[in-house]
Each structure stands twice: as structure tokens, then as C-alpha cells.
Short mmCIF file of C-alpha atoms in Angstrom, two decimals:
data_model
loop_
_atom_site.label_atom_id
_atom_site.label_comp_id
_atom_site.label_asym_id
_atom_site.label_seq_id
_atom_site.Cartn_x
_atom_site.Cartn_y
_atom_site.Cartn_z
CA MET A 202 49.33 30.93 -74.77
CA HIS A 203 46.51 28.36 -74.65
CA ASP A 204 49.01 25.67 -73.58
CA ASP A 205 50.27 27.96 -70.80
CA ILE A 206 46.71 28.38 -69.54
CA GLU A 207 46.04 24.65 -69.61
CA ASN A 208 49.32 24.05 -67.77
CA GLY A 209 48.24 26.72 -65.29
CA LEU A 210 45.04 24.80 -64.69
CA LYS A 211 47.07 21.71 -63.85
CA GLY A 212 49.79 23.45 -61.82
CA ALA A 213 50.49 26.29 -59.46
CA HIS A 214 49.95 29.06 -62.00
CA ALA A 215 46.18 29.05 -61.53
CA ILE A 216 45.69 31.10 -58.38
CA GLY A 217 42.70 32.48 -56.52
CA LEU A 218 39.25 33.01 -57.93
CA THR A 219 38.23 29.38 -58.21
CA LYS A 220 34.59 28.44 -58.04
CA LEU A 221 32.99 25.46 -59.71
CA ASP A 222 29.32 25.82 -60.55
CA SER A 223 26.72 23.34 -61.74
CA ASP A 224 27.84 23.83 -65.37
CA ASN A 225 31.40 22.72 -64.48
CA ARG A 226 32.74 26.24 -64.99
CA THR A 227 35.73 27.51 -63.06
CA ILE A 228 36.96 31.07 -62.82
CA PHE A 229 40.68 31.51 -62.24
CA SER A 230 43.40 34.10 -62.56
CA TYR A 231 46.57 33.64 -64.53
CA ASN A 232 49.17 36.20 -65.55
CA LYS A 233 47.13 39.11 -64.10
CA ARG A 234 44.04 38.24 -66.14
CA ILE A 235 40.81 36.42 -65.29
CA TYR A 236 39.64 33.39 -67.27
CA ARG A 237 36.69 31.03 -67.28
CA THR A 238 37.11 27.42 -68.22
CA SER A 239 34.35 24.92 -68.81
CA MET A 240 34.21 21.34 -69.97
CA GLN A 241 32.69 20.92 -73.42
CA ARG A 242 32.56 17.46 -74.96
CA GLY A 243 35.10 16.25 -72.43
CA LYS A 244 37.68 18.94 -73.23
CA PRO A 245 38.37 22.17 -71.31
CA LYS A 246 37.45 25.36 -73.14
CA THR A 247 39.10 28.50 -71.74
CA ARG A 248 37.96 32.06 -72.36
CA LEU A 249 39.37 35.41 -71.24
CA ILE A 250 36.71 37.26 -69.26
CA CYS A 251 38.72 40.18 -67.84
CA ASN A 252 42.00 41.61 -69.13
CA VAL A 253 43.03 42.79 -65.64
CA LEU A 254 43.18 41.05 -62.27
CA ALA A 255 40.53 42.53 -59.98
CA GLU A 256 40.52 41.24 -56.39
CA LEU A 257 37.96 42.12 -53.74
CA ILE A 258 39.87 43.22 -50.63
CA SER A 259 37.08 44.31 -48.30
CA ILE A 260 33.44 45.24 -48.01
CA ASP A 261 33.00 48.33 -45.85
CA ASN A 262 29.87 49.98 -44.50
CA LYS A 263 30.25 53.71 -45.18
CA GLY A 264 26.80 54.38 -43.72
CA THR A 265 25.26 53.63 -40.35
CA GLU A 266 23.74 50.51 -38.83
CA ASP A 267 20.27 51.88 -39.53
CA CYS A 268 21.11 53.01 -43.06
CA PRO A 269 23.95 50.85 -44.42
CA ALA A 270 25.88 52.00 -47.48
CA HIS A 271 28.28 49.22 -48.42
CA GLU A 272 31.23 49.88 -50.69
CA TYR A 273 33.54 47.26 -52.16
CA LEU A 274 37.31 47.82 -52.15
CA PHE A 275 39.02 46.25 -55.17
CA LYS A 276 42.71 45.92 -55.93
CA VAL A 277 43.36 45.96 -59.68
CA GLN A 278 46.57 44.86 -61.43
CA ALA A 279 47.37 44.57 -65.13
CA ASN A 280 50.26 43.36 -67.26
CA HIS A 281 50.12 46.49 -69.40
CA TYR A 282 50.10 48.90 -66.42
CA ASP A 283 52.86 49.00 -63.78
CA HIS A 284 50.83 50.30 -60.85
CA THR A 285 48.44 48.49 -58.54
CA GLU A 286 45.28 50.51 -58.02
CA LYS A 287 42.90 50.25 -55.05
CA ARG A 288 39.49 51.89 -55.22
CA TYR A 289 36.04 51.60 -53.76
CA PHE A 290 33.21 50.45 -56.00
CA LYS A 291 29.65 51.41 -55.16
CA PRO A 292 26.93 48.75 -55.64
CA LYS A 293 25.81 50.53 -58.84
CA ASN A 294 29.27 49.76 -60.32
CA LEU A 295 28.70 46.05 -59.73
CA THR A 296 25.39 45.54 -61.53
CA SER A 297 26.72 44.47 -64.92
CA PRO A 298 29.92 43.85 -66.88
CA ARG A 299 29.44 47.23 -68.55
CA THR A 300 29.22 49.27 -65.34
CA PHE A 301 32.17 47.32 -63.91
CA THR A 302 34.21 48.03 -67.06
CA THR A 303 33.41 51.75 -66.84
CA LYS A 304 34.88 51.84 -63.32
CA LEU A 305 37.86 49.66 -64.33
CA MET A 306 38.75 51.98 -67.21
CA GLY A 307 38.94 54.85 -64.73
CA MET A 308 41.53 52.88 -62.76
CA VAL A 309 43.60 51.09 -65.38
CA PRO A 310 43.89 52.12 -69.04
CA PHE A 311 42.06 49.63 -71.26
CA GLY A 312 40.80 47.60 -68.28
CA LYS A 313 37.77 45.64 -69.45
CA PHE A 314 35.49 42.86 -68.29
CA CYS A 315 34.75 41.01 -71.54
CA GLY A 316 32.61 38.21 -70.15
CA ASN A 317 28.82 38.03 -70.14
CA GLN A 318 26.43 38.66 -67.23
CA ASP A 319 26.70 35.05 -66.00
CA ASP A 320 30.50 35.32 -65.99
CA PHE A 321 30.28 38.58 -64.07
CA SER A 322 27.86 37.15 -61.50
CA GLN A 323 30.06 34.09 -61.01
CA PHE A 324 33.17 36.29 -60.71
CA PHE A 325 31.57 38.52 -58.07
CA ILE A 326 30.16 35.61 -56.05
CA SER A 327 33.54 33.84 -56.11
CA GLU A 328 35.27 37.01 -54.93
CA VAL A 329 32.83 37.44 -52.03
CA ASP A 330 33.26 33.75 -51.13
CA ARG A 331 37.05 34.06 -51.28
CA LEU A 332 37.00 37.16 -49.06
CA HIS A 333 34.62 35.51 -46.58
CA THR A 334 36.81 32.38 -46.40
CA LYS A 335 39.94 34.49 -45.96
CA GLN A 336 38.40 36.49 -43.10
CA HIS A 337 37.15 33.40 -41.27
CA SER A 338 40.44 31.51 -41.57
CA ARG A 339 42.32 34.12 -39.51
#
């Protein structure tokens, strides 16, 4: 499996969710899972950070202009679950890996974000960036 991931980094299997930060970490999706890779001592180290593929589709204001209430629509897919689920996440569901996992488990059995807070922050920022880029390229 590790060889498949490294080949995915080099080829077309690594799709979406790419963001390089100052620590040379990249988040990418492969085989309906989310991984983080970083360079350590000149070699890539890859770690599973989410066992499902969660993609931000839109950010919608469910409130008014004076009192905004943004909700985040995610599409979630998993290898172990045949259906694609789409649900809105409230901001309180996006504060930590634990609150995100609680919402994921309600969508997909055994869906879990296993990364740390930095991984979660980087994942969310990369998803917002990807969505913003996608909307502006139309």
C-alpha cells in the first residue's frame, strides 16, 4: 500500500486537496482517503489522516446579511460504504478533529478524522482554497 501511495504522489492518482505549507507538508486524496505527506530527512513520510474522502462543495449563508449563519456542505465518500453522502456542517462541527469525526460518523459508518489539530486546520484551509479557486475559474 505504501508503494501505491508513493506512486500516487508521482502520478495521476493523487487528486485534489493539495496544499504545501512551510513545513513541506502536502495533503492529498488517494483511494477515497485523505493523507498527509511530509519530507523527513530527505524522504517522504505519508500518514493517513482521514479514512473517508470529505470534499467541501459549497459554503452557504443560511442567515441574513445582517446576521450571517454560514454552513458548509460536504460530500463524503468511503471505500467501505457504497453511497455518497452530502450534508451541511455547522461551524461548531469544524472546530476540531473530534467534532468533525462525530459528524462524519453520523454520515458514514466508521468515518474518522485521525489526524491532529494541525492536520485538520490544514485540511480545512486547503478545502476552502480549492473551493475558492474552483469558483473563480468558472
